[in-house]
Amino acid sequence: MNEITLNNGVTMPALGFGVFQSAPEETAEAVRVALETGYRHIDTAAAYGNEKQVGEGLRRSGIPRSEIFIETKVWVSDFGYEQTLHAFEKATRKLGFDQIDLLILHQPAPSRFEQTIGAYTALEKLLADGSVRSIGVSNFMRHHLDELAAGTTVVPALNQIELHPYFAQPDVQAADAETGILTQAWSPIGGITFYPAYAGDGRASVMQDPTIGEIADARGKTPAQVMLRWHLQQGRSAIPKSTNPTRIAENFDVFDFELGDDDVARINALDTGVRGGPDPDGADTTRFDRVIPED
């Protein structure tokens, strides 16, 4: 399995297993299956409502905690220095262990960026204390990263953003690279283009893209496997999600082939510049006030 060294020297499996939109009752079993398949990096978030089940799945697997890289996210309603320290306590209580490998801020929340700065300052303290091994951000664009750098000390280890062949965010990738931040892809196989919740607006599914299909057929692989390989070969981390055991295994089976330079270039050329998920600078901030339960 590919491993990536973060900017603070911590190593992390490049391919992770995501649990976004995984129902709590399905999450523990999906995590167990993923770990038994070979995944050693699990990505969750307070806002997903399934951190407790991630911990349960880890324990069901019987695999030592020390062999697994756990990443989770602080939600905006818990931003602010003291609030974020408490959010860490909530997360560890739910997960069932004391240390988190990577703790990140889920959104930049520009309308309340002073609280974002306070939250990140709390992450810096948790890092210094050894409570977390690395810290980072999610959905930050270049200007958010610049504003964060002006008010904090530690460069984020990672920035998790929407990134798939139809929306590759080259400027954010460049901003990350310029400061040594690892780019991590959420929706790495373009799930945002075919999730049922988004299917009604006429968007095209990247999974059915003819170019990706041709490359997949030529390699004897699936479109999802080709997209995941595309991420890994360009040095990114990718977090596919599924609760289907067959797809969980399929998404992990991406280490026995390589894409040619022409293949990578053809996939790169598919970028439409059209975001599928919420705009980090969007005006609707009502979702930010969602309260994260204590247990």
mmCIF file with all atom_site columns, C-alpha atoms in Angstrom, residues 108-275:
data_model
loop_
_atom_site.group_PDB
_atom_site.id
_atom_site.type_symbol
_atom_site.label_atom_id
_atom_site.label_alt_id
_atom_site.label_comp_id
_atom_site.label_asym_id
_atom_site.label_entity_id
_atom_site.label_seq_id
_atom_site.pdbx_PDB_ins_code
_atom_site.Cartn_x
_atom_site.Cartn_y
_atom_site.Cartn_z
_atom_site.occupancy
_atom_site.B_iso_or_equiv
_atom_site.pdbx_formal_charge
_atom_site.auth_seq_id
_atom_site.auth_comp_id
_atom_site.auth_asym_id
_atom_site.auth_atom_id
_atom_site.pdbx_PDB_model_num
ATOM 1   C CA . PRO A 1 108 ? -13.269 27.349 6.449   1.00 0.00 ? 108 PRO A CA 1
ATOM 2   C CA . ALA A 1 109 ? -16.514 29.091 7.515   1.00 0.00 ? 109 ALA A CA 1
ATOM 3   C CA . PRO A 1 110 ? -15.391 32.511 6.208   1.00 0.00 ? 110 PRO A CA 1
ATOM 4   C CA . SER A 1 111 ? -18.356 34.327 7.752   1.00 0.00 ? 111 SER A CA 1
ATOM 5   C CA . ARG A 1 112 ? -16.977 33.440 11.194  1.00 0.00 ? 112 ARG A CA 1
ATOM 6   C CA . PHE A 1 113 ? -13.289 33.113 10.418  1.00 0.00 ? 113 PHE A CA 1
ATOM 7   C CA . GLU A 1 114 ? -12.189 34.425 13.812  1.00 0.00 ? 114 GLU A CA 1
ATOM 8   C CA . GLN A 1 115 ? -13.726 31.278 15.266  1.00 0.00 ? 115 GLN A CA 1
ATOM 9   C CA . THR A 1 116 ? -11.960 29.236 12.575  1.00 0.00 ? 116 THR A CA 1
ATOM 10  C CA . ILE A 1 117 ? -8.646  30.729 13.701  1.00 0.00 ? 117 ILE A CA 1
ATOM 11  C CA . GLY A 1 118 ? -9.509  29.928 17.317  1.00 0.00 ? 118 GLY A CA 1
ATOM 12  C CA . ALA A 1 119 ? -10.360 26.367 16.350  1.00 0.00 ? 119 ALA A CA 1
ATOM 13  C CA . TYR A 1 120 ? -7.108  25.879 14.482  1.00 0.00 ? 120 TYR A CA 1
ATOM 14  C CA . THR A 1 121 ? -5.159  27.352 17.403  1.00 0.00 ? 121 THR A CA 1
ATOM 15  C CA . ALA A 1 122 ? -6.768  24.642 19.545  1.00 0.00 ? 122 ALA A CA 1
ATOM 16  C CA . LEU A 1 123 ? -5.601  22.037 17.029  1.00 0.00 ? 123 LEU A CA 1
ATOM 17  C CA . GLU A 1 124 ? -2.075  23.449 17.394  1.00 0.00 ? 124 GLU A CA 1
ATOM 18  C CA . LYS A 1 125 ? -2.277  22.946 21.167  1.00 0.00 ? 125 LYS A CA 1
ATOM 19  C CA . LEU A 1 126 ? -3.556  19.377 20.762  1.00 0.00 ? 126 LEU A CA 1
ATOM 20  C CA . LEU A 1 127 ? -0.668  18.711 18.390  1.00 0.00 ? 127 LEU A CA 1
ATOM 21  C CA . ALA A 1 128 ? 1.871   20.145 20.832  1.00 0.00 ? 128 ALA A CA 1
ATOM 22  C CA . ASP A 1 129 ? 0.369   18.049 23.641  1.00 0.00 ? 129 ASP A CA 1
ATOM 23  C CA . GLY A 1 130 ? 0.579   14.852 21.587  1.00 0.00 ? 130 GLY A CA 1
ATOM 24  C CA . SER A 1 131 ? -3.190  14.381 21.728  1.00 0.00 ? 131 SER A CA 1
ATOM 25  C CA . VAL A 1 132 ? -3.233  14.431 17.929  1.00 0.00 ? 132 VAL A CA 1
ATOM 26  C CA . ARG A 1 133 ? -0.391  13.389 15.641  1.00 0.00 ? 133 ARG A CA 1
ATOM 27  C CA . SER A 1 134 ? -1.175  15.796 12.802  1.00 0.00 ? 134 SER A CA 1
ATOM 28  C CA . ILE A 1 135 ? -3.637  18.591 12.018  1.00 0.00 ? 135 ILE A CA 1
ATOM 29  C CA . GLY A 1 136 ? -5.212  19.994 8.898   1.00 0.00 ? 136 GLY A CA 1
ATOM 30  C CA . VAL A 1 137 ? -8.210  21.493 7.138   1.00 0.00 ? 137 VAL A CA 1
ATOM 31  C CA . SER A 1 138 ? -10.954 20.599 4.679   1.00 0.00 ? 138 SER A CA 1
ATOM 32  C CA . ASN A 1 139 ? -12.583 22.570 1.859   1.00 0.00 ? 139 ASN A CA 1
ATOM 33  C CA . PHE A 1 140 ? -10.084 25.433 2.159   1.00 0.00 ? 140 PHE A CA 1
ATOM 34  C CA . MET A 1 141 ? -9.343  27.329 -1.042  1.00 0.00 ? 141 MET A CA 1
ATOM 35  C CA . ARG A 1 142 ? -6.202  29.386 -1.635  1.00 0.00 ? 142 ARG A CA 1
ATOM 36  C CA . HIS A 1 143 ? -7.501  32.556 0.027   1.00 0.00 ? 143 HIS A CA 1
ATOM 37  C CA . HIS A 1 144 ? -8.672  30.609 3.064   1.00 0.00 ? 144 HIS A CA 1
ATOM 38  C CA . LEU A 1 145 ? -5.218  29.061 3.413   1.00 0.00 ? 145 LEU A CA 1
ATOM 39  C CA . ASP A 1 146 ? -3.620  32.504 3.149   1.00 0.00 ? 146 ASP A CA 1
ATOM 40  C CA . GLU A 1 147 ? -5.897  33.907 5.862   1.00 0.00 ? 147 GLU A CA 1
ATOM 41  C CA . LEU A 1 148 ? -5.247  30.901 8.090   1.00 0.00 ? 148 LEU A CA 1
ATOM 42  C CA . ALA A 1 149 ? -1.476  31.255 7.692   1.00 0.00 ? 149 ALA A CA 1
ATOM 43  C CA . ALA A 1 150 ? -1.687  34.913 8.731   1.00 0.00 ? 150 ALA A CA 1
ATOM 44  C CA . GLY A 1 151 ? -3.246  34.009 12.078  1.00 0.00 ? 151 GLY A CA 1
ATOM 45  C CA . THR A 1 152 ? -1.638  30.687 13.020  1.00 0.00 ? 152 THR A CA 1
ATOM 46  C CA . THR A 1 153 ? 1.760   29.006 13.260  1.00 0.00 ? 153 THR A CA 1
ATOM 47  C CA . VAL A 1 154 ? 1.588   25.376 12.115  1.00 0.00 ? 154 VAL A CA 1
ATOM 48  C CA . VAL A 1 155 ? 1.163   24.714 8.385   1.00 0.00 ? 155 VAL A CA 1
ATOM 49  C CA . PRO A 1 156 ? -1.702  22.232 7.883   1.00 0.00 ? 156 PRO A CA 1
ATOM 50  C CA . ALA A 1 157 ? -0.530  18.721 7.089   1.00 0.00 ? 157 ALA A CA 1
ATOM 51  C CA . LEU A 1 158 ? -3.475  18.125 4.759   1.00 0.00 ? 158 LEU A CA 1
ATOM 52  C CA . ASN A 1 159 ? -6.358  19.810 2.948   1.00 0.00 ? 159 ASN A CA 1
ATOM 53  C CA . GLN A 1 160 ? -9.292  17.530 2.088   1.00 0.00 ? 160 GLN A CA 1
ATOM 54  C CA . ILE A 1 161 ? -11.250 18.927 -0.866  1.00 0.00 ? 161 ILE A CA 1
ATOM 55  C CA . GLU A 1 162 ? -13.770 17.850 -3.474  1.00 0.00 ? 162 GLU A CA 1
ATOM 56  C CA . LEU A 1 163 ? -11.568 16.432 -6.215  1.00 0.00 ? 163 LEU A CA 1
ATOM 57  C CA . HIS A 1 164 ? -12.459 14.100 -9.074  1.00 0.00 ? 164 HIS A CA 1
ATOM 58  C CA . PRO A 1 165 ? -11.909 14.172 -12.859 1.00 0.00 ? 165 PRO A CA 1
ATOM 59  C CA . TYR A 1 166 ? -14.799 16.612 -13.433 1.00 0.00 ? 166 TYR A CA 1
ATOM 60  C CA . PHE A 1 167 ? -13.644 19.022 -10.690 1.00 0.00 ? 167 PHE A CA 1
ATOM 61  C CA . ALA A 1 168 ? -9.911  18.935 -10.044 1.00 0.00 ? 168 ALA A CA 1
ATOM 62  C CA . GLN A 1 169 ? -9.361  22.326 -8.345  1.00 0.00 ? 169 GLN A CA 1
ATOM 63  C CA . PRO A 1 170 ? -5.876  22.916 -9.846  1.00 0.00 ? 170 PRO A CA 1
ATOM 64  C CA . ASP A 1 171 ? -5.424  26.249 -8.056  1.00 0.00 ? 171 ASP A CA 1
ATOM 65  C CA . VAL A 1 172 ? -6.101  24.699 -4.654  1.00 0.00 ? 172 VAL A CA 1
ATOM 66  C CA . GLN A 1 173 ? -3.783  21.807 -5.475  1.00 0.00 ? 173 GLN A CA 1
ATOM 67  C CA . ALA A 1 174 ? -1.093  24.318 -6.424  1.00 0.00 ? 174 ALA A CA 1
ATOM 68  C CA . ALA A 1 175 ? -1.647  26.340 -3.240  1.00 0.00 ? 175 ALA A CA 1
ATOM 69  C CA . ASP A 1 176 ? -1.316  23.166 -1.175  1.00 0.00 ? 176 ASP A CA 1
ATOM 70  C CA . ALA A 1 177 ? 1.870   22.138 -2.971  1.00 0.00 ? 177 ALA A CA 1
ATOM 71  C CA . GLU A 1 178 ? 3.454   25.567 -2.535  1.00 0.00 ? 178 GLU A CA 1
ATOM 72  C CA . THR A 1 179 ? 3.314   25.228 1.244   1.00 0.00 ? 179 THR A CA 1
ATOM 73  C CA . GLY A 1 180 ? 3.832   21.484 1.644   1.00 0.00 ? 180 GLY A CA 1
ATOM 74  C CA . ILE A 1 181 ? 0.191   20.628 2.359   1.00 0.00 ? 181 ILE A CA 1
ATOM 75  C CA . LEU A 1 182 ? -0.998  17.225 1.138   1.00 0.00 ? 182 LEU A CA 1
ATOM 76  C CA . THR A 1 183 ? -4.105  17.362 -1.055  1.00 0.00 ? 183 THR A CA 1
ATOM 77  C CA . GLN A 1 184 ? -6.671  14.716 -0.139  1.00 0.00 ? 184 GLN A CA 1
ATOM 78  C CA . ALA A 1 185 ? -9.678  14.020 -2.360  1.00 0.00 ? 185 ALA A CA 1
ATOM 79  C CA . TRP A 1 186 ? -13.182 13.596 -1.072  1.00 0.00 ? 186 TRP A CA 1
ATOM 80  C CA . SER A 1 187 ? -15.602 12.241 -3.673  1.00 0.00 ? 187 SER A CA 1
ATOM 81  C CA . PRO A 1 188 ? -12.504 10.845 -5.449  1.00 0.00 ? 188 PRO A CA 1
ATOM 82  C CA . ILE A 1 189 ? -14.506 8.711  -7.865  1.00 0.00 ? 189 ILE A CA 1
ATOM 83  C CA . GLY A 1 190 ? -17.028 11.485 -8.516  1.00 0.00 ? 190 GLY A CA 1
ATOM 84  C CA . GLY A 1 191 ? -19.744 10.196 -6.209  1.00 0.00 ? 191 GLY A CA 1
ATOM 85  C CA . ILE A 1 192 ? -20.999 13.749 -5.929  1.00 0.00 ? 192 ILE A CA 1
ATOM 86  C CA . THR A 1 193 ? -21.939 13.458 -9.634  1.00 0.00 ? 193 THR A CA 1
ATOM 87  C CA . PHE A 1 194 ? -24.106 10.385 -9.151  1.00 0.00 ? 194 PHE A CA 1
ATOM 88  C CA . TYR A 1 195 ? -25.263 10.235 -5.492  1.00 0.00 ? 195 TYR A CA 1
ATOM 89  C CA . PRO A 1 196 ? -29.078 9.945  -5.514  1.00 0.00 ? 196 PRO A CA 1
ATOM 90  C CA . ALA A 1 197 ? -29.369 13.188 -3.537  1.00 0.00 ? 197 ALA A CA 1
ATOM 91  C CA . TYR A 1 198 ? -27.747 15.067 -6.414  1.00 0.00 ? 198 TYR A CA 1
ATOM 92  C CA . ALA A 1 199 ? -29.058 13.102 -9.390  1.00 0.00 ? 199 ALA A CA 1
ATOM 93  C CA . GLY A 1 200 ? -32.057 15.286 -10.160 1.00 0.00 ? 200 GLY A CA 1
ATOM 94  C CA . ASP A 1 201 ? -30.256 18.289 -11.627 1.00 0.00 ? 201 ASP A CA 1
ATOM 95  C CA . GLY A 1 202 ? -29.127 16.743 -14.899 1.00 0.00 ? 202 GLY A CA 1
ATOM 96  C CA . ARG A 1 203 ? -25.451 16.479 -14.035 1.00 0.00 ? 203 ARG A CA 1
ATOM 97  C CA . ALA A 1 204 ? -23.313 13.910 -15.851 1.00 0.00 ? 204 ALA A CA 1
ATOM 98  C CA . SER A 1 205 ? -21.896 10.983 -13.902 1.00 0.00 ? 205 SER A CA 1
ATOM 99  C CA . VAL A 1 206 ? -18.103 10.818 -14.059 1.00 0.00 ? 206 VAL A CA 1
ATOM 100 C CA . MET A 1 207 ? -18.412 7.063  -13.490 1.00 0.00 ? 207 MET A CA 1
ATOM 101 C CA . GLN A 1 208 ? -19.973 6.808  -16.959 1.00 0.00 ? 208 GLN A CA 1
ATOM 102 C CA . ASP A 1 209 ? -17.466 9.046  -18.717 1.00 0.00 ? 209 ASP A CA 1
ATOM 103 C CA . PRO A 1 210 ? -16.421 7.464  -22.063 1.00 0.00 ? 210 PRO A CA 1
ATOM 104 C CA . THR A 1 211 ? -12.747 8.417  -21.718 1.00 0.00 ? 211 THR A CA 1
ATOM 105 C CA . ILE A 1 212 ? -12.458 6.836  -18.295 1.00 0.00 ? 212 ILE A CA 1
ATOM 106 C CA . GLY A 1 213 ? -14.383 3.818  -19.562 1.00 0.00 ? 213 GLY A CA 1
ATOM 107 C CA . GLU A 1 214 ? -11.938 3.347  -22.451 1.00 0.00 ? 214 GLU A CA 1
ATOM 108 C CA . ILE A 1 215 ? -8.941  3.546  -20.132 1.00 0.00 ? 215 ILE A CA 1
ATOM 109 C CA . ALA A 1 216 ? -10.583 1.116  -17.711 1.00 0.00 ? 216 ALA A CA 1
ATOM 110 C CA . ASP A 1 217 ? -11.364 -1.391 -20.477 1.00 0.00 ? 217 ASP A CA 1
ATOM 111 C CA . ALA A 1 218 ? -7.789  -1.226 -21.753 1.00 0.00 ? 218 ALA A CA 1
ATOM 112 C CA . ARG A 1 219 ? -6.430  -1.970 -18.270 1.00 0.00 ? 219 ARG A CA 1
ATOM 113 C CA . GLY A 1 220 ? -8.992  -4.605 -17.313 1.00 0.00 ? 220 GLY A CA 1
ATOM 114 C CA . LYS A 1 221 ? -10.088 -2.383 -14.451 1.00 0.00 ? 221 LYS A CA 1
ATOM 115 C CA . THR A 1 222 ? -13.242 -0.503 -13.447 1.00 0.00 ? 222 THR A CA 1
ATOM 116 C CA . PRO A 1 223 ? -13.759 3.248  -13.859 1.00 0.00 ? 223 PRO A CA 1
ATOM 117 C CA . ALA A 1 224 ? -13.566 3.641  -10.064 1.00 0.00 ? 224 ALA A CA 1
ATOM 118 C CA . GLN A 1 225 ? -10.213 1.848  -9.950  1.00 0.00 ? 225 GLN A CA 1
ATOM 119 C CA . VAL A 1 226 ? -8.862  4.028  -12.759 1.00 0.00 ? 226 VAL A CA 1
ATOM 120 C CA . MET A 1 227 ? -9.889  7.211  -10.944 1.00 0.00 ? 227 MET A CA 1
ATOM 121 C CA . LEU A 1 228 ? -8.340  6.087  -7.671  1.00 0.00 ? 228 LEU A CA 1
ATOM 122 C CA . ARG A 1 229 ? -5.127  5.183  -9.493  1.00 0.00 ? 229 ARG A CA 1
ATOM 123 C CA . TRP A 1 230 ? -5.189  8.643  -11.110 1.00 0.00 ? 230 TRP A CA 1
ATOM 124 C CA . HIS A 1 231 ? -5.167  10.238 -7.656  1.00 0.00 ? 231 HIS A CA 1
ATOM 125 C CA . LEU A 1 232 ? -2.458  8.016  -6.206  1.00 0.00 ? 232 LEU A CA 1
ATOM 126 C CA . GLN A 1 233 ? -0.088  8.383  -9.155  1.00 0.00 ? 233 GLN A CA 1
ATOM 127 C CA . GLN A 1 234 ? -0.223  12.162 -8.805  1.00 0.00 ? 234 GLN A CA 1
ATOM 128 C CA . GLY A 1 235 ? 0.716   11.994 -5.128  1.00 0.00 ? 235 GLY A CA 1
ATOM 129 C CA . ARG A 1 236 ? -2.695  12.675 -3.621  1.00 0.00 ? 236 ARG A CA 1
ATOM 130 C CA . SER A 1 237 ? -4.578  10.889 -0.886  1.00 0.00 ? 237 SER A CA 1
ATOM 131 C CA . ALA A 1 238 ? -8.022  9.578  -1.787  1.00 0.00 ? 238 ALA A CA 1
ATOM 132 C CA . ILE A 1 239 ? -10.947 8.577  0.438   1.00 0.00 ? 239 ILE A CA 1
ATOM 133 C CA . PRO A 1 240 ? -13.485 6.394  -1.415  1.00 0.00 ? 240 PRO A CA 1
ATOM 134 C CA . LYS A 1 241 ? -16.560 5.317  0.534   1.00 0.00 ? 241 LYS A CA 1
ATOM 135 C CA . SER A 1 242 ? -18.888 2.348  0.268   1.00 0.00 ? 242 SER A CA 1
ATOM 136 C CA . THR A 1 243 ? -20.825 -0.035 2.486   1.00 0.00 ? 243 THR A CA 1
ATOM 137 C CA . ASN A 1 244 ? -20.881 -2.730 -0.205  1.00 0.00 ? 244 ASN A CA 1
ATOM 138 C CA . PRO A 1 245 ? -18.221 -5.402 0.543   1.00 0.00 ? 245 PRO A CA 1
ATOM 139 C CA . THR A 1 246 ? -17.580 -6.042 -3.164  1.00 0.00 ? 246 THR A CA 1
ATOM 140 C CA . ARG A 1 247 ? -16.992 -2.360 -3.880  1.00 0.00 ? 247 ARG A CA 1
ATOM 141 C CA . ILE A 1 248 ? -14.923 -1.931 -0.718  1.00 0.00 ? 248 ILE A CA 1
ATOM 142 C CA . ALA A 1 249 ? -12.589 -4.643 -2.019  1.00 0.00 ? 249 ALA A CA 1
ATOM 143 C CA . GLU A 1 250 ? -12.669 -3.279 -5.587  1.00 0.00 ? 250 GLU A CA 1
ATOM 144 C CA . ASN A 1 251 ? -11.662 0.206  -4.444  1.00 0.00 ? 251 ASN A CA 1
ATOM 145 C CA . PHE A 1 252 ? -8.667  -1.251 -2.620  1.00 0.00 ? 252 PHE A CA 1
ATOM 146 C CA . ASP A 1 253 ? -7.482  -3.253 -5.651  1.00 0.00 ? 253 ASP A CA 1
ATOM 147 C CA . VAL A 1 254 ? -5.559  -0.397 -7.280  1.00 0.00 ? 254 VAL A CA 1
ATOM 148 C CA . PHE A 1 255 ? -1.935  -1.243 -6.561  1.00 0.00 ? 255 PHE A CA 1
ATOM 149 C CA . ASP A 1 256 ? -1.260  -3.736 -9.366  1.00 0.00 ? 256 ASP A CA 1
ATOM 150 C CA . PHE A 1 257 ? -1.404  -1.434 -12.407 1.00 0.00 ? 257 PHE A CA 1
ATOM 151 C CA . GLU A 1 258 ? -0.248  1.974  -13.604 1.00 0.00 ? 258 GLU A CA 1
ATOM 152 C CA . LEU A 1 259 ? -1.713  4.594  -15.883 1.00 0.00 ? 259 LEU A CA 1
ATOM 153 C CA . GLY A 1 260 ? 0.409   5.918  -18.707 1.00 0.00 ? 260 GLY A CA 1
ATOM 154 C CA . ASP A 1 261 ? 1.230   9.600  -18.997 1.00 0.00 ? 261 ASP A CA 1
ATOM 155 C CA . ASP A 1 262 ? -1.270  9.878  -21.852 1.00 0.00 ? 262 ASP A CA 1
ATOM 156 C CA . ASP A 1 263 ? -3.982  8.312  -19.698 1.00 0.00 ? 263 ASP A CA 1
ATOM 157 C CA . VAL A 1 264 ? -3.318  10.791 -16.898 1.00 0.00 ? 264 VAL A CA 1
ATOM 158 C CA . ALA A 1 265 ? -3.368  13.690 -19.362 1.00 0.00 ? 265 ALA A CA 1
ATOM 159 C CA . ARG A 1 266 ? -6.663  12.525 -20.859 1.00 0.00 ? 266 ARG A CA 1
ATOM 160 C CA . ILE A 1 267 ? -8.264  12.304 -17.417 1.00 0.00 ? 267 ILE A CA 1
ATOM 161 C CA . ASN A 1 268 ? -6.835  15.697 -16.424 1.00 0.00 ? 268 ASN A CA 1
ATOM 162 C CA . ALA A 1 269 ? -8.480  17.182 -19.521 1.00 0.00 ? 269 ALA A CA 1
ATOM 163 C CA . LEU A 1 270 ? -11.943 16.178 -18.274 1.00 0.00 ? 270 LEU A CA 1
ATOM 164 C CA . ASP A 1 271 ? -12.026 18.936 -15.622 1.00 0.00 ? 271 ASP A CA 1
ATOM 165 C CA . THR A 1 272 ? -15.132 21.084 -16.097 1.00 0.00 ? 272 THR A CA 1
ATOM 166 C CA . GLY A 1 273 ? -14.393 23.521 -13.280 1.00 0.00 ? 273 GLY A CA 1
ATOM 167 C CA . VAL A 1 274 ? -17.927 22.922 -11.966 1.00 0.00 ? 274 VAL A CA 1
ATOM 168 C CA . ARG A 1 275 ? -18.214 22.153 -8.248  1.00 0.00 ? 275 ARG A CA 1
#
